[in-house]
PDB file of C-alpha atoms in Angstrom:
ATOM      1  CA  MET A   1     -14.368  62.257  13.458  1.00  0.00           C
ATOM      2  CA  ARG A   2     -15.703  64.910  15.841  1.00  0.00           C
ATOM      3  CA  LYS A   3     -13.251  66.897  17.942  1.00  0.00           C
ATOM      4  CA  GLY A   4     -12.904  65.791  21.541  1.00  0.00           C
ATOM      5  CA  ILE A   5     -13.726  62.125  20.869  1.00  0.00           C
ATOM      6  CA  LEU A   6     -11.159  59.782  22.472  1.00  0.00           C
ATOM      7  CA  CYS A   7     -11.696  56.826  20.142  1.00  0.00           C
ATOM      8  CA  GLY A   8     -14.046  55.556  17.474  1.00  0.00           C
ATOM      9  CA  GLY A   9     -14.403  52.922  14.820  1.00  0.00           C
ATOM     10  CA  SER A  10     -15.919  52.625  11.387  1.00  0.00           C
ATOM     11  CA  VAL A  11     -16.351  50.077   8.627  1.00  0.00           C
ATOM     12  CA  SER A  12     -15.651  51.292   5.096  1.00  0.00           C
ATOM     13  CA  VAL A  13     -15.275  49.918   1.592  1.00  0.00           C
ATOM     14  CA  PHE A  14     -12.091  51.090  -0.105  1.00  0.00           C
ATOM     15  CA  GLU A  15     -12.536  50.476  -3.820  1.00  0.00           C
ATOM     16  CA  GLN A  16     -11.282  53.470  -5.782  1.00  0.00           C
ATOM     17  CA  GLU A  17      -7.680  53.077  -6.959  1.00  0.00           C
ATOM     18  CA  GLY A  18      -5.498  55.700  -5.296  1.00  0.00           C
ATOM     19  CA  ALA A  19      -8.252  56.761  -2.887  1.00  0.00           C
ATOM     20  CA  ALA A  20      -6.933  59.116  -0.203  1.00  0.00           C
ATOM     21  CA  LEU A  21      -7.805  58.334   3.406  1.00  0.00           C
ATOM     22  CA  ASP A  22      -8.932  61.274   5.503  1.00  0.00           C
ATOM     23  CA  GLN A  23      -6.096  62.893   7.411  1.00  0.00           C
ATOM     24  CA  LEU A  24      -6.852  62.959  11.134  1.00  0.00           C
ATOM     25  CA  GLY A  25      -3.938  64.832  12.717  1.00  0.00           C
ATOM     26  CA  GLU A  26      -5.121  64.407  16.313  1.00  0.00           C
ATOM     27  CA  TYR A  27      -5.502  60.622  15.990  1.00  0.00           C
ATOM     28  CA  ASP A  28      -3.528  57.440  15.440  1.00  0.00           C
ATOM     29  CA  ARG A  29      -5.183  54.768  13.326  1.00  0.00           C
ATOM     30  CA  VAL A  30      -5.344  51.001  13.020  1.00  0.00           C
ATOM     31  CA  LEU A  31      -6.775  49.689   9.740  1.00  0.00           C
ATOM     32  CA  LEU A  32      -7.834  46.033   9.554  1.00  0.00           C
ATOM     33  CA  ALA A  33      -8.664  44.486   6.173  1.00  0.00           C
ATOM     34  CA  LEU A  34     -11.776  42.398   6.813  1.00  0.00           C
ATOM     35  CA  ASP A  35     -12.021  41.198   3.213  1.00  0.00           C
ATOM     36  CA  GLY A  36      -9.925  41.732   0.088  1.00  0.00           C
ATOM     37  CA  ASP A  37      -6.426  43.150  -0.147  1.00  0.00           C
ATOM     38  CA  THR A  38      -4.875  46.553  -0.663  1.00  0.00           C
ATOM     39  CA  VAL A  39      -1.590  48.405  -0.779  1.00  0.00           C
ATOM     40  CA  LEU A  40      -1.304  51.443   1.500  1.00  0.00           C
ATOM     41  CA  ILE A  41       1.191  54.205   0.736  1.00  0.00           C
ATOM     42  CA  HIS A  42       1.863  56.426   3.752  1.00  0.00           C
ATOM     43  CA  GLN A  43       3.140  59.899   2.803  1.00  0.00           C
ATOM     44  CA  GLY A  44       6.287  58.539   1.208  1.00  0.00           C
ATOM     45  CA  GLN A  45       7.167  56.983   4.600  1.00  0.00           C
ATOM     46  CA  ARG A  46       6.406  53.367   3.836  1.00  0.00           C
ATOM     47  CA  VAL A  47       4.351  51.031   1.712  1.00  0.00           C
ATOM     48  CA  ILE A  48       2.470  48.055   3.151  1.00  0.00           C
ATOM     49  CA  ARG A  49       0.264  45.378   1.625  1.00  0.00           C
ATOM     50  CA  LEU A  50      -2.716  44.173   3.647  1.00  0.00           C
ATOM     51  CA  LYS A  51      -4.503  40.912   2.960  1.00  0.00           C
ATOM     52  CA  ALA A  52      -7.714  39.801   4.647  1.00  0.00           C
ATOM     53  CA  LEU A  53      -7.465  39.932   8.455  1.00  0.00           C
ATOM     54  CA  GLU A  54      -4.138  41.797   8.445  1.00  0.00           C
ATOM     55  CA  GLN A  55      -3.771  45.257   9.947  1.00  0.00           C
ATOM     56  CA  ASP A  56      -1.597  48.339   9.860  1.00  0.00           C
ATOM     57  CA  ARG A  57      -1.054  50.951  12.567  1.00  0.00           C
ATOM     58  CA  PHE A  58      -0.194  54.482  11.386  1.00  0.00           C
ATOM     59  CA  ASP A  59      -0.230  58.167  12.273  1.00  0.00           C
ATOM     60  CA  GLY A  60      -3.514  59.821  11.322  1.00  0.00           C
ATOM     61  CA  CYS A  61      -1.691  62.898  10.010  1.00  0.00           C
ATOM     62  CA  PHE A  62      -0.044  60.830   7.249  1.00  0.00           C
ATOM     63  CA  SER A  63      -1.257  61.433   3.731  1.00  0.00           C
ATOM     64  CA  THR A  64      -2.301  57.846   2.931  1.00  0.00           C
ATOM     65  CA  LYS A  65      -3.531  56.344  -0.318  1.00  0.00           C
ATOM     66  CA  SER A  66      -5.130  52.942  -0.846  1.00  0.00           C
ATOM     67  CA  PHE A  67      -4.734  50.789  -3.961  1.00  0.00           C
ATOM     68  CA  GLY A  68      -6.985  47.721  -4.162  1.00  0.00           C
ATOM     69  CA  ARG A  69     -10.450  46.849  -2.890  1.00  0.00           C
ATOM     70  CA  ILE A  70     -11.070  45.983   0.756  1.00  0.00           C
ATOM     71  CA  LEU A  71     -13.760  46.040   3.348  1.00  0.00           C
ATOM     72  CA  GLY A  72     -11.849  47.670   6.181  1.00  0.00           C
ATOM     73  CA  TYR A  73     -12.353  48.330   9.867  1.00  0.00           C
ATOM     74  CA  ASN A  74     -10.752  51.580  10.981  1.00  0.00           C
ATOM     75  CA  LEU A  75     -10.018  52.254  14.668  1.00  0.00           C
ATOM     76  CA  MET A  76      -9.123  55.878  15.410  1.00  0.00           C
ATOM     77  CA  VAL A  77      -7.585  56.752  18.789  1.00  0.00           C
ATOM     78  CA  ARG A  78      -6.618  60.204  20.069  1.00  0.00           C
ATOM     79  CA  LYS A  79      -2.841  60.674  20.235  1.00  0.00           C
ATOM     80  CA  GLY A  80      -1.518  59.774  23.674  1.00  0.00           C
ATOM     81  CA  ALA A  81      -3.921  56.849  24.074  1.00  0.00           C
ATOM     82  CA  ALA A  82      -3.362  53.277  22.885  1.00  0.00           C
ATOM     83  CA  GLY A  83      -5.679  51.478  20.458  1.00  0.00           C
ATOM     84  CA  TYR A  84      -5.879  47.762  19.683  1.00  0.00           C
ATOM     85  CA  LEU A  85      -7.682  45.529  17.206  1.00  0.00           C
ATOM     86  CA  ASP A  86      -7.664  41.758  17.405  1.00  0.00           C
ATOM     87  CA  VAL A  87      -9.076  39.044  15.166  1.00  0.00           C
ATOM     88  CA  LEU A  88     -10.799  36.475  17.359  1.00  0.00           C
ATOM     89  CA  GLU A  89     -12.212  33.030  16.721  1.00  0.00           C
ATOM     90  CA  LEU A  90     -14.721  32.644  19.529  1.00  0.00           C
ATOM     91  CA  ALA A  91     -15.006  29.309  21.302  1.00  0.00           C
ATOM     92  CA  GLU A  92     -18.507  27.944  21.862  1.00  0.00           C
ATOM     93  CA  ASP A  93     -17.921  27.841  25.614  1.00  0.00           C
ATOM     94  CA  GLY A  94     -16.775  31.488  25.644  1.00  0.00           C
ATOM     95  CA  GLN A  95     -13.479  33.089  26.472  1.00  0.00           C
ATOM     96  CA  SER A  96     -11.953  35.932  28.432  1.00  0.00           C
ATOM     97  CA  LEU A  97      -9.517  38.339  26.843  1.00  0.00           C
ATOM     98  CA  GLU A  98      -6.263  39.559  28.299  1.00  0.00           C
ATOM     99  CA  TRP A  99      -5.338  43.101  27.374  1.00  0.00           C
ATOM    100  CA  GLU A 100      -2.055  44.114  25.835  1.00  0.00           C
ATOM    101  CA  ASP A 101       0.226  46.476  27.722  1.00  0.00           C
ATOM    102  CA  SER A 102      -0.868  50.007  26.825  1.00  0.00           C
ATOM    103  CA  GLU A 103       2.765  51.057  26.390  1.00  0.00           C
ATOM    104  CA  GLY A 104       2.812  53.395  29.404  1.00  0.00           C
ATOM    105  CA  ARG A 105      -0.167  55.383  28.172  1.00  0.00           C
ATOM    106  CA  ASP A 106      -2.893  56.586  30.504  1.00  0.00           C
ATOM    107  CA  TYR A 107      -5.749  55.229  28.401  1.00  0.00           C
ATOM    108  CA  ALA A 108      -6.375  52.274  26.109  1.00  0.00           C
ATOM    109  CA  CYS A 109      -9.225  51.721  23.658  1.00  0.00           C
ATOM    110  CA  TYR A 110     -10.295  48.390  22.158  1.00  0.00           C
ATOM    111  CA  GLY A 111     -12.268  47.951  18.952  1.00  0.00           C
ATOM    112  CA  PHE A 112     -14.248  44.847  18.076  1.00  0.00           C
ATOM    113  CA  TYR A 113     -16.034  44.241  14.809  1.00  0.00           C
ATOM    114  CA  PHE A 114     -18.209  41.137  14.573  1.00  0.00           C
ATOM    115  CA  HIS A 115     -17.681  39.933  11.028  1.00  0.00           C
ATOM    116  CA  GLN A 116     -19.568  36.607  11.199  1.00  0.00           C
ATOM    117  CA  GLY A 117     -22.087  35.060  13.577  1.00  0.00           C
ATOM    118  CA  HIS A 118     -23.081  36.687  16.812  1.00  0.00           C
ATOM    119  CA  GLY A 119     -22.287  36.459  20.493  1.00  0.00           C
ATOM    120  CA  VAL A 120     -22.744  37.877  23.957  1.00  0.00           C
ATOM    121  CA  VAL A 121     -20.338  40.369  25.476  1.00  0.00           C
ATOM    122  CA  ASN A 122     -20.089  40.930  29.222  1.00  0.00           C
ATOM    123  CA  TRP A 123     -18.321  44.214  29.860  1.00  0.00           C
ATOM    124  CA  GLY A 124     -18.063  45.976  33.201  1.00  0.00           C
ATOM    125  CA  GLY A 125     -21.112  44.148  34.574  1.00  0.00           C
ATOM    126  CA  GLN A 126     -23.240  44.804  31.476  1.00  0.00           C
ATOM    127  CA  ARG A 127     -24.398  42.132  29.026  1.00  0.00           C
ATOM    128  CA  GLN A 128     -24.847  42.912  25.336  1.00  0.00           C
ATOM    129  CA  THR A 129     -25.678  40.740  22.317  1.00  0.00           C
ATOM    130  CA  VAL A 130     -23.742  41.618  19.167  1.00  0.00           C
ATOM    131  CA  ARG A 131     -24.477  40.456  15.629  1.00  0.00           C
ATOM    132  CA  SER A 132     -22.681  40.316  12.291  1.00  0.00           C
ATOM    133  CA  GLY A 133     -21.786  43.794  11.066  1.00  0.00           C
ATOM    134  CA  GLU A 134     -21.922  45.386  14.532  1.00  0.00           C
ATOM    135  CA  GLN A 135     -19.003  46.863  16.414  1.00  0.00           C
ATOM    136  CA  LEU A 136     -17.943  47.713  19.937  1.00  0.00           C
ATOM    137  CA  VAL A 137     -15.357  50.349  20.783  1.00  0.00           C
ATOM    138  CA  ARG A 138     -14.645  50.421  24.497  1.00  0.00           C
ATOM    139  CA  PRO A 139     -12.111  51.565  27.079  1.00  0.00           C
ATOM    140  CA  GLY A 140      -9.876  48.930  28.659  1.00  0.00           C
ATOM    141  CA  LEU A 141     -12.141  46.999  31.030  1.00  0.00           C
ATOM    142  CA  PRO A 142     -12.406  43.248  31.718  1.00  0.00           C
ATOM    143  CA  LEU A 143     -14.255  41.559  28.844  1.00  0.00           C
ATOM    144  CA  ASP A 144     -15.781  38.113  28.369  1.00  0.00           C
ATOM    145  CA  LEU A 145     -17.033  36.939  24.969  1.00  0.00           C
ATOM    146  CA  ALA A 146     -19.254  33.943  24.237  1.00  0.00           C
ATOM    147  CA  ARG A 147     -20.187  32.735  20.768  1.00  0.00           C
ATOM    148  CA  GLN A 148     -23.781  31.866  20.039  1.00  0.00           C
ATOM    149  CA  MET A 149     -25.179  29.901  17.144  1.00  0.00           C
ATOM    150  CA  PRO A 150     -24.386  31.461  13.739  1.00  0.00           C
ATOM    151  CA  ASP A 151     -26.900  33.896  12.271  1.00  0.00           C
ATOM    152  CA  VAL A 152     -29.611  32.230  10.213  1.00  0.00           C
ATOM    153  CA  ALA A 153     -30.623  34.036   7.025  1.00  0.00           C
TER     154      ALA A 153
END
């Protein structure tokens, strides 16, 4: 991740046993297993098992290893800011999201990865269509989501 970036997200496949995650000392991380399961070992601090659609929040400076194969979504947020990932089942008639308390921090960042189907996002007066495999990483602004018909292959 480039220096000076407040937050960012990426989708990665973790498949090599004992693969080390990049250390990002200036960032906190949230890793969401989109598919598969893995065991994460954080620098001798703790061990956690993630199954599909479960997540773990950890310090980016930890030396972390992954055991097991997952498709993962990784939200990286500069220390001092708050970062959130949620798994959403979108209603056909749309929905509005309420933001979590940013724990007294000056800035919050929200990451969305659209795993299946597609929808329309209204964010800060802008309208954007998102499709399977696309992501949005945004600052904390009011957000409305509406599901559209599933993608047709």
